[in-house]
Amino acid sequence: MSSRNIFNISALSPEFAGYIGDLYHSYSKLRPTPFHYTMDELARAGRLLRHYTQNLDCLDASLDSLSGRTVSLHGQLNMVICDVCQLSEHIRLEE
């Protein structure tokens, strides 16, 4: 599946779910980088008021000071939101 299809409503299928599951599992193995820790220190010191990210990887969520200041512009891979009722739900995929 092409990454372009993520934003195509017709892509909502078992293939799409598999694609998102693969991404989720790949991202779950990632760890924050030195830059993430630097941003967390700035947040802890009160020098970072807001952290905007386009990343879906949720790496900032594991850093206490940074996570509370993060605005995810394109959403997070670990959360789904219903387009009809706006219900949001954190997801956890089983291994």
PDB file of N, CA and C in Angstrom:
ATOM      1  N   MET A   1       0.850  -1.178   0.000  1.00  0.00           N
ATOM      2  CA  MET A   1       0.000   0.000   0.000  1.00  0.00           C
ATOM      3  C   MET A   1       0.889   1.232   0.000  1.00  0.00           C
ATOM      4  N   SER A   2       0.564   2.174  -0.816  1.00  0.00           N
ATOM      5  CA  SER A   2       1.304   3.423  -0.895  1.00  0.00           C
ATOM      6  C   SER A   2       0.957   4.313   0.298  1.00  0.00           C
ATOM      7  N   SER A   3       1.927   5.087   0.751  1.00  0.00           N
ATOM      8  CA  SER A   3       1.652   6.007   1.862  1.00  0.00           C
ATOM      9  C   SER A   3       0.611   7.042   1.473  1.00  0.00           C
ATOM     10  N   ARG A   4       0.446   7.310   0.176  1.00  0.00           N
ATOM     11  CA  ARG A   4      -0.595   8.244  -0.268  1.00  0.00           C
ATOM     12  C   ARG A   4      -1.974   7.732   0.088  1.00  0.00           C
ATOM     13  N   ASN A   5      -2.153   6.418   0.139  1.00  0.00           N
ATOM     14  CA  ASN A   5      -3.459   5.831   0.394  1.00  0.00           C
ATOM     15  C   ASN A   5      -3.905   5.935   1.845  1.00  0.00           C
ATOM     16  N   ILE A   6      -2.999   6.293   2.741  1.00  0.00           N
ATOM     17  CA  ILE A   6      -3.394   6.443   4.146  1.00  0.00           C
ATOM     18  C   ILE A   6      -4.531   7.451   4.268  1.00  0.00           C
ATOM     19  N   PHE A   7      -4.530   8.481   3.420  1.00  0.00           N
ATOM     20  CA  PHE A   7      -5.505   9.557   3.534  1.00  0.00           C
ATOM     21  C   PHE A   7      -6.687   9.380   2.579  1.00  0.00           C
ATOM     22  N   ASN A   8      -6.818   8.217   1.982  1.00  0.00           N
ATOM     23  CA  ASN A   8      -7.899   7.920   1.055  1.00  0.00           C
ATOM     24  C   ASN A   8      -8.902   7.028   1.772  1.00  0.00           C
ATOM     25  N   ILE A   9     -10.153   7.489   1.887  1.00  0.00           N
ATOM     26  CA  ILE A   9     -11.162   6.757   2.640  1.00  0.00           C
ATOM     27  C   ILE A   9     -11.373   5.351   2.089  1.00  0.00           C
ATOM     28  N   SER A  10     -11.154   5.162   0.788  1.00  0.00           N
ATOM     29  CA  SER A  10     -11.361   3.837   0.208  1.00  0.00           C
ATOM     30  C   SER A  10     -10.288   2.854   0.656  1.00  0.00           C
ATOM     31  N   ALA A  11      -9.236   3.346   1.298  1.00  0.00           N
ATOM     32  CA  ALA A  11      -8.163   2.467   1.757  1.00  0.00           C
ATOM     33  C   ALA A  11      -8.483   1.811   3.093  1.00  0.00           C
ATOM     34  N   LEU A  12      -9.612   2.143   3.699  1.00  0.00           N
ATOM     35  CA  LEU A  12      -9.977   1.547   4.978  1.00  0.00           C
ATOM     36  C   LEU A  12     -10.419   0.103   4.739  1.00  0.00           C
ATOM     37  N   SER A  13      -9.511  -0.793   4.934  1.00  0.00           N
ATOM     38  CA  SER A  13      -9.738  -2.197   4.623  1.00  0.00           C
ATOM     39  C   SER A  13      -8.813  -3.036   5.494  1.00  0.00           C
ATOM     40  N   PRO A  14      -8.911  -4.349   5.408  1.00  0.00           N
ATOM     41  CA  PRO A  14      -7.952  -5.188   6.144  1.00  0.00           C
ATOM     42  C   PRO A  14      -6.503  -4.893   5.732  1.00  0.00           C
ATOM     43  N   GLU A  15      -6.297  -4.570   4.460  1.00  0.00           N
ATOM     44  CA  GLU A  15      -4.951  -4.224   4.008  1.00  0.00           C
ATOM     45  C   GLU A  15      -4.454  -2.969   4.738  1.00  0.00           C
ATOM     46  N   PHE A  16      -5.339  -1.987   4.883  1.00  0.00           N
ATOM     47  CA  PHE A  16      -4.990  -0.753   5.587  1.00  0.00           C
ATOM     48  C   PHE A  16      -4.661  -1.049   7.050  1.00  0.00           C
ATOM     49  N   ALA A  17      -5.486  -1.855   7.694  1.00  0.00           N
ATOM     50  CA  ALA A  17      -5.244  -2.204   9.097  1.00  0.00           C
ATOM     51  C   ALA A  17      -3.897  -2.892   9.251  1.00  0.00           C
ATOM     52  N   GLY A  18      -3.560  -3.763   8.314  1.00  0.00           N
ATOM     53  CA  GLY A  18      -2.259  -4.426   8.345  1.00  0.00           C
ATOM     54  C   GLY A  18      -1.121  -3.447   8.177  1.00  0.00           C
ATOM     55  N   TYR A  19      -1.305  -2.475   7.290  1.00  0.00           N
ATOM     56  CA  TYR A  19      -0.292  -1.444   7.054  1.00  0.00           C
ATOM     57  C   TYR A  19      -0.056  -0.623   8.321  1.00  0.00           C
ATOM     58  N   ILE A  20      -1.140  -0.188   8.955  1.00  0.00           N
ATOM     59  CA  ILE A  20      -1.021   0.600  10.189  1.00  0.00           C
ATOM     60  C   ILE A  20      -0.413  -0.260  11.293  1.00  0.00           C
ATOM     61  N   GLY A  21      -0.801  -1.517  11.373  1.00  0.00           N
ATOM     62  CA  GLY A  21      -0.217  -2.417  12.370  1.00  0.00           C
ATOM     63  C   GLY A  21       1.279  -2.575  12.179  1.00  0.00           C
ATOM     64  N   ASP A  22       1.710  -2.723  10.930  1.00  0.00           N
ATOM     65  CA  ASP A  22       3.147  -2.819  10.644  1.00  0.00           C
ATOM     66  C   ASP A  22       3.882  -1.550  11.062  1.00  0.00           C
ATOM     67  N   LEU A  23       3.293  -0.394  10.739  1.00  0.00           N
ATOM     68  CA  LEU A  23       3.907   0.877  11.144  1.00  0.00           C
ATOM     69  C   LEU A  23       4.007   0.968  12.659  1.00  0.00           C
ATOM     70  N   TYR A  24       2.917   0.636  13.332  1.00  0.00           N
ATOM     71  CA  TYR A  24       2.875   0.706  14.796  1.00  0.00           C
ATOM     72  C   TYR A  24       3.971  -0.166  15.409  1.00  0.00           C
ATOM     73  N   HIS A  25       4.101  -1.388  14.924  1.00  0.00           N
ATOM     74  CA  HIS A  25       5.118  -2.292  15.462  1.00  0.00           C
ATOM     75  C   HIS A  25       6.526  -1.788  15.159  1.00  0.00           C
ATOM     76  N   SER A  26       6.735  -1.224  13.983  1.00  0.00           N
ATOM     77  CA  SER A  26       8.048  -0.655  13.644  1.00  0.00           C
ATOM     78  C   SER A  26       8.368   0.519  14.561  1.00  0.00           C
ATOM     79  N   TYR A  27       7.398   1.397  14.748  1.00  0.00           N
ATOM     80  CA  TYR A  27       7.619   2.580  15.573  1.00  0.00           C
ATOM     81  C   TYR A  27       7.787   2.225  17.046  1.00  0.00           C
ATOM     82  N   SER A  28       7.147   1.146  17.501  1.00  0.00           N
ATOM     83  CA  SER A  28       7.227   0.786  18.919  1.00  0.00           C
ATOM     84  C   SER A  28       8.638   0.371  19.324  1.00  0.00           C
ATOM     85  N   LYS A  29       9.478   0.065  18.360  1.00  0.00           N
ATOM     86  CA  LYS A  29      10.862  -0.317  18.651  1.00  0.00           C
ATOM     87  C   LYS A  29      11.790   0.889  18.716  1.00  0.00           C
ATOM     88  N   LEU A  30      11.315   2.040  18.292  1.00  0.00           N
ATOM     89  CA  LEU A  30      12.143   3.248  18.298  1.00  0.00           C
ATOM     90  C   LEU A  30      12.274   3.807  19.710  1.00  0.00           C
ATOM     91  N   ARG A  31      13.353   4.496  19.963  1.00  0.00           N
ATOM     92  CA  ARG A  31      13.601   5.139  21.253  1.00  0.00           C
ATOM     93  C   ARG A  31      13.912   6.614  21.013  1.00  0.00           C
ATOM     94  N   PRO A  32      13.642   7.468  21.999  1.00  0.00           N
ATOM     95  CA  PRO A  32      13.949   8.888  21.837  1.00  0.00           C
ATOM     96  C   PRO A  32      15.437   9.110  21.518  1.00  0.00           C
ATOM     97  N   THR A  33      15.682  10.115  20.721  1.00  0.00           N
ATOM     98  CA  THR A  33      17.045  10.473  20.327  1.00  0.00           C
ATOM     99  C   THR A  33      17.620  11.480  21.318  1.00  0.00           C
ATOM    100  N   PRO A  34      18.912  11.776  21.232  1.00  0.00           N
ATOM    101  CA  PRO A  34      19.475  12.826  22.088  1.00  0.00           C
ATOM    102  C   PRO A  34      18.732  14.156  21.942  1.00  0.00           C
ATOM    103  N   PHE A  35      18.241  14.438  20.737  1.00  0.00           N
ATOM    104  CA  PHE A  35      17.476  15.673  20.547  1.00  0.00           C
ATOM    105  C   PHE A  35      16.189  15.659  21.367  1.00  0.00           C
ATOM    106  N   HIS A  36      15.490  14.526  21.419  1.00  0.00           N
ATOM    107  CA  HIS A  36      14.286  14.422  22.236  1.00  0.00           C
ATOM    108  C   HIS A  36      14.610  14.714  23.711  1.00  0.00           C
ATOM    109  N   TYR A  37      15.733  14.160  24.191  1.00  0.00           N
ATOM    110  CA  TYR A  37      16.114  14.388  25.591  1.00  0.00           C
ATOM    111  C   TYR A  37      16.477  15.851  25.844  1.00  0.00           C
ATOM    112  N   THR A  38      17.088  16.486  24.861  1.00  0.00           N
ATOM    113  CA  THR A  38      17.397  17.917  24.980  1.00  0.00           C
ATOM    114  C   THR A  38      16.105  18.727  25.077  1.00  0.00           C
ATOM    115  N   MET A  39      15.138  18.404  24.220  1.00  0.00           N
ATOM    116  CA  MET A  39      13.841  19.101  24.262  1.00  0.00           C
ATOM    117  C   MET A  39      13.146  18.870  25.606  1.00  0.00           C
ATOM    118  N   ASP A  40      13.253  17.648  26.143  1.00  0.00           N
ATOM    119  CA  ASP A  40      12.652  17.341  27.433  1.00  0.00           C
ATOM    120  C   ASP A  40      13.293  18.166  28.547  1.00  0.00           C
ATOM    121  N   GLU A  41      14.613  18.308  28.491  1.00  0.00           N
ATOM    122  CA  GLU A  41      15.312  19.134  29.490  1.00  0.00           C
ATOM    123  C   GLU A  41      14.884  20.595  29.395  1.00  0.00           C
ATOM    124  N   LEU A  42      14.744  21.100  28.183  1.00  0.00           N
ATOM    125  CA  LEU A  42      14.268  22.480  27.995  1.00  0.00           C
ATOM    126  C   LEU A  42      12.858  22.646  28.557  1.00  0.00           C
ATOM    127  N   ALA A  43      12.004  21.658  28.337  1.00  0.00           N
ATOM    128  CA  ALA A  43      10.642  21.707  28.868  1.00  0.00           C
ATOM    129  C   ALA A  43      10.666  21.673  30.390  1.00  0.00           C
ATOM    130  N   ARG A  44      11.504  20.810  30.960  1.00  0.00           N
ATOM    131  CA  ARG A  44      11.608  20.691  32.414  1.00  0.00           C
ATOM    132  C   ARG A  44      12.084  22.004  33.037  1.00  0.00           C
ATOM    133  N   ALA A  45      12.980  22.705  32.340  1.00  0.00           N
ATOM    134  CA  ALA A  45      13.519  23.966  32.838  1.00  0.00           C
ATOM    135  C   ALA A  45      12.574  25.146  32.594  1.00  0.00           C
ATOM    136  N   GLY A  46      11.455  24.897  31.922  1.00  0.00           N
ATOM    137  CA  GLY A  46      10.500  25.965  31.654  1.00  0.00           C
ATOM    138  C   GLY A  46      10.873  26.826  30.456  1.00  0.00           C
ATOM    139  N   ARG A  47      11.816  26.370  29.659  1.00  0.00           N
ATOM    140  CA  ARG A  47      12.270  27.152  28.501  1.00  0.00           C
ATOM    141  C   ARG A  47      11.592  26.721  27.209  1.00  0.00           C
ATOM    142  N   LEU A  48      10.788  25.678  27.262  1.00  0.00           N
ATOM    143  CA  LEU A  48      10.034  25.218  26.104  1.00  0.00           C
ATOM    144  C   LEU A  48       8.561  25.187  26.508  1.00  0.00           C
ATOM    145  N   LEU A  49       7.781  26.082  25.921  1.00  0.00           N
ATOM    146  CA  LEU A  49       6.373  26.164  26.286  1.00  0.00           C
ATOM    147  C   LEU A  49       5.494  25.225  25.465  1.00  0.00           C
ATOM    148  N   ARG A  50       5.835  25.026  24.200  1.00  0.00           N
ATOM    149  CA  ARG A  50       5.038  24.174  23.328  1.00  0.00           C
ATOM    150  C   ARG A  50       5.955  23.462  22.350  1.00  0.00           C
ATOM    151  N   HIS A  51       5.649  22.221  22.067  1.00  0.00           N
ATOM    152  CA  HIS A  51       6.424  21.415  21.125  1.00  0.00           C
ATOM    153  C   HIS A  51       5.465  20.916  20.050  1.00  0.00           C
ATOM    154  N   TYR A  52       5.622  21.425  18.835  1.00  0.00           N
ATOM    155  CA  TYR A  52       4.793  21.006  17.711  1.00  0.00           C
ATOM    156  C   TYR A  52       5.552  19.949  16.918  1.00  0.00           C
ATOM    157  N   THR A  53       4.868  18.875  16.569  1.00  0.00           N
ATOM    158  CA  THR A  53       5.516  17.821  15.801  1.00  0.00           C
ATOM    159  C   THR A  53       4.596  17.318  14.696  1.00  0.00           C
ATOM    160  N   GLN A  54       5.203  16.936  13.589  1.00  0.00           N
ATOM    161  CA  GLN A  54       4.471  16.303  12.495  1.00  0.00           C
ATOM    162  C   GLN A  54       4.656  14.786  12.536  1.00  0.00           C
ATOM    163  N   ASN A  55       5.434  14.311  13.486  1.00  0.00           N
ATOM    164  CA  ASN A  55       5.742  12.892  13.578  1.00  0.00           C
ATOM    165  C   ASN A  55       4.577  12.106  14.173  1.00  0.00           C
ATOM    166  N   LEU A  56       4.399  10.895  13.709  1.00  0.00           N
ATOM    167  CA  LEU A  56       3.362   9.997  14.215  1.00  0.00           C
ATOM    168  C   LEU A  56       3.905   9.018  15.235  1.00  0.00           C
ATOM    169  N   ASP A  57       5.217   9.029  15.463  1.00  0.00           N
ATOM    170  CA  ASP A  57       5.899   7.971  16.217  1.00  0.00           C
ATOM    171  C   ASP A  57       5.684   7.983  17.720  1.00  0.00           C
ATOM    172  N   CYS A  58       5.183   9.040  18.292  1.00  0.00           N
ATOM    173  CA  CYS A  58       4.875   9.148  19.726  1.00  0.00           C
ATOM    174  C   CYS A  58       6.113   9.034  20.619  1.00  0.00           C
ATOM    175  N   LEU A  59       7.294   9.314  20.103  1.00  0.00           N
ATOM    176  CA  LEU A  59       8.512   9.209  20.921  1.00  0.00           C
ATOM    177  C   LEU A  59       8.506  10.201  22.080  1.00  0.00           C
ATOM    178  N   ASP A  60       7.875  11.335  21.896  1.00  0.00           N
ATOM    179  CA  ASP A  60       7.830  12.343  22.953  1.00  0.00           C
ATOM    180  C   ASP A  60       6.973  11.899  24.130  1.00  0.00           C
ATOM    181  N   ALA A  61       6.070  10.948  23.921  1.00  0.00           N
ATOM    182  CA  ALA A  61       5.163  10.506  24.985  1.00  0.00           C
ATOM    183  C   ALA A  61       5.897   9.831  26.138  1.00  0.00           C
ATOM    184  N   SER A  62       7.091   9.304  25.891  1.00  0.00           N
ATOM    185  CA  SER A  62       7.837   8.628  26.949  1.00  0.00           C
ATOM    186  C   SER A  62       8.660   9.587  27.798  1.00  0.00           C
ATOM    187  N   LEU A  63       8.649  10.864  27.446  1.00  0.00           N
ATOM    188  CA  LEU A  63       9.407  11.876  28.179  1.00  0.00           C
ATOM    189  C   LEU A  63       8.429  12.797  28.902  1.00  0.00           C
ATOM    190  N   ASP A  64       8.424  12.730  30.222  1.00  0.00           N
ATOM    191  CA  ASP A  64       7.392  13.384  31.029  1.00  0.00           C
ATOM    192  C   ASP A  64       7.207  14.863  30.731  1.00  0.00           C
ATOM    193  N   SER A  65       8.256  15.639  30.763  1.00  0.00           N
ATOM    194  CA  SER A  65       8.121  17.081  30.590  1.00  0.00           C
ATOM    195  C   SER A  65       7.738  17.456  29.172  1.00  0.00           C
ATOM    196  N   LEU A  66       8.261  16.737  28.200  1.00  0.00           N
ATOM    197  CA  LEU A  66       7.985  17.042  26.800  1.00  0.00           C
ATOM    198  C   LEU A  66       6.579  16.608  26.399  1.00  0.00           C
ATOM    199  N   SER A  67       6.130  15.481  26.887  1.00  0.00           N
ATOM    200  CA  SER A  67       4.832  14.945  26.451  1.00  0.00           C
ATOM    201  C   SER A  67       3.677  15.891  26.772  1.00  0.00           C
ATOM    202  N   GLY A  68       3.741  16.566  27.890  1.00  0.00           N
ATOM    203  CA  GLY A  68       2.670  17.488  28.265  1.00  0.00           C
ATOM    204  C   GLY A  68       2.631  18.762  27.455  1.00  0.00           C
ATOM    205  N   ARG A  69       3.680  19.026  26.708  1.00  0.00           N
ATOM    206  CA  ARG A  69       3.748  20.243  25.905  1.00  0.00           C
ATOM    207  C   ARG A  69       3.661  19.971  24.399  1.00  0.00           C
ATOM    208  N   THR A  70       3.461  18.713  24.038  1.00  0.00           N
ATOM    209  CA  THR A  70       3.493  18.319  22.633  1.00  0.00           C
ATOM    210  C   THR A  70       2.123  18.429  21.978  1.00  0.00           C
ATOM    211  N   VAL A  71       2.116  19.042  20.807  1.00  0.00           N
ATOM    212  CA  VAL A  71       0.934  19.101  19.953  1.00  0.00           C
ATOM    213  C   VAL A  71       1.279  18.314  18.694  1.00  0.00           C
ATOM    214  N   SER A  72       0.559  17.234  18.465  1.00  0.00           N
ATOM    215  CA  SER A  72       0.809  16.384  17.300  1.00  0.00           C
ATOM    216  C   SER A  72      -0.061  16.873  16.149  1.00  0.00           C
ATOM    217  N   LEU A  73       0.563  17.502  15.164  1.00  0.00           N
ATOM    218  CA  LEU A  73      -0.179  18.132  14.080  1.00  0.00           C
ATOM    219  C   LEU A  73      -0.919  17.142  13.189  1.00  0.00           C
ATOM    220  N   HIS A  74      -0.379  15.953  13.015  1.00  0.00           N
ATOM    221  CA  HIS A  74      -1.002  14.963  12.135  1.00  0.00           C
ATOM    222  C   HIS A  74      -1.523  13.762  12.900  1.00  0.00           C
ATOM    223  N   GLY A  75      -1.703  13.910  14.199  1.00  0.00           N
ATOM    224  CA  GLY A  75      -2.199  12.810  15.006  1.00  0.00           C
ATOM    225  C   GLY A  75      -1.064  11.923  15.501  1.00  0.00           C
ATOM    226  N   GLN A  76      -1.453  10.832  16.094  1.00  0.00           N
ATOM    227  CA  GLN A  76      -0.494   9.876  16.650  1.00  0.00           C
ATOM    228  C   GLN A  76      -0.876   8.490  16.172  1.00  0.00           C
ATOM    229  N   LEU A  77       0.119   7.678  15.932  1.00  0.00           N
ATOM    230  CA  LEU A  77      -0.127   6.338  15.432  1.00  0.00           C
ATOM    231  C   LEU A  77      -0.819   5.457  16.471  1.00  0.00           C
ATOM    232  N   ASN A  78      -0.739   5.834  17.738  1.00  0.00           N
ATOM    233  CA  ASN A  78      -1.347   5.015  18.790  1.00  0.00           C
ATOM    234  C   ASN A  78      -2.739   5.495  19.184  1.00  0.00           C
ATOM    235  N   MET A  79      -3.358   6.359  18.362  1.00  0.00           N
ATOM    236  CA  MET A  79      -4.703   6.842  18.662  1.00  0.00           C
ATOM    237  C   MET A  79      -5.530   6.865  17.384  1.00  0.00           C
ATOM    238  N   VAL A  80      -6.761   6.433  17.510  1.00  0.00           N
ATOM    239  CA  VAL A  80      -7.696   6.528  16.395  1.00  0.00           C
ATOM    240  C   VAL A  80      -8.850   7.423  16.815  1.00  0.00           C
ATOM    241  N   ILE A  81      -9.400   8.159  15.835  1.00  0.00           N
ATOM    242  CA  ILE A  81     -10.516   9.067  16.091  1.00  0.00           C
ATOM    243  C   ILE A  81     -11.596   8.796  15.057  1.00  0.00           C
ATOM    244  N   CYS A  82     -12.807   8.596  15.520  1.00  0.00           N
ATOM    245  CA  CYS A  82     -13.937   8.357  14.635  1.00  0.00           C
ATOM    246  C   CYS A  82     -14.301   9.656  13.923  1.00  0.00           C
ATOM    247  N   ASP A  83     -14.389   9.610  12.584  1.00  0.00           N
ATOM    248  CA  ASP A  83     -14.760  10.789  11.806  1.00  0.00           C
ATOM    249  C   ASP A  83     -16.215  11.182  12.016  1.00  0.00           C
ATOM    250  N   VAL A  84     -17.057  10.248  12.455  1.00  0.00           N
ATOM    251  CA  VAL A  84     -18.475  10.520  12.613  1.00  0.00           C
ATOM    252  C   VAL A  84     -18.778  11.170  13.962  1.00  0.00           C
ATOM    253  N   CYS A  85     -18.335  10.530  15.053  1.00  0.00           N
ATOM    254  CA  CYS A  85     -18.703  11.017  16.392  1.00  0.00           C
ATOM    255  C   CYS A  85     -17.549  11.659  17.158  1.00  0.00           C
ATOM    256  N   GLN A  86     -16.344  11.641  16.583  1.00  0.00           N
ATOM    257  CA  GLN A  86     -15.144  12.224  17.187  1.00  0.00           C
ATOM    258  C   GLN A  86     -14.649  11.498  18.436  1.00  0.00           C
ATOM    259  N   LEU A  87     -15.162  10.297  18.703  1.00  0.00           N
ATOM    260  CA  LEU A  87     -14.663   9.491  19.811  1.00  0.00           C
ATOM    261  C   LEU A  87     -13.205   9.146  19.539  1.00  0.00           C
ATOM    262  N   SER A  88     -12.349   9.345  20.522  1.00  0.00           N
ATOM    263  CA  SER A  88     -10.939   8.997  20.349  1.00  0.00           C
ATOM    264  C   SER A  88     -10.597   7.854  21.290  1.00  0.00           C
ATOM    265  N   GLU A  89      -9.721   7.005  20.817  1.00  0.00           N
ATOM    266  CA  GLU A  89      -9.366   5.812  21.573  1.00  0.00           C
ATOM    267  C   GLU A  89      -7.887   5.504  21.362  1.00  0.00           C
ATOM    268  N   HIS A  90      -7.160   5.301  22.462  1.00  0.00           N
ATOM    269  CA  HIS A  90      -5.774   4.852  22.356  1.00  0.00           C
ATOM    270  C   HIS A  90      -5.787   3.384  21.971  1.00  0.00           C
ATOM    271  N   ILE A  91      -4.881   3.006  21.089  1.00  0.00           N
ATOM    272  CA  ILE A  91      -4.822   1.611  20.679  1.00  0.00           C
ATOM    273  C   ILE A  91      -3.516   0.983  21.132  1.00  0.00           C
ATOM    274  N   ARG A  92      -3.598  -0.287  21.356  1.00  0.00           N
ATOM    275  CA  ARG A  92      -2.413  -1.067  21.664  1.00  0.00           C
ATOM    276  C   ARG A  92      -2.528  -2.367  20.897  1.00  0.00           C
ATOM    277  N   LEU A  93      -1.634  -2.557  19.981  1.00  0.00           N
ATOM    278  CA  LEU A  93      -1.674  -3.756  19.163  1.00  0.00           C
ATOM    279  C   LEU A  93      -0.926  -4.867  19.873  1.00  0.00           C
ATOM    280  N   GLU A  94      -1.513  -6.023  19.864  1.00  0.00           N
ATOM    281  CA  GLU A  94      -0.891  -7.186  20.492  1.00  0.00           C
ATOM    282  C   GLU A  94       0.179  -7.733  19.548  1.00  0.00           C
ATOM    283  N   GLU A  95       1.252  -8.277  20.120  1.00  0.00           N
ATOM    284  CA  GLU A  95       2.318  -8.893  19.322  1.00  0.00           C
ATOM    285  C   GLU A  95       1.808 -10.135  18.645  1.00  0.00           C
TER     286      GLU A  95
END
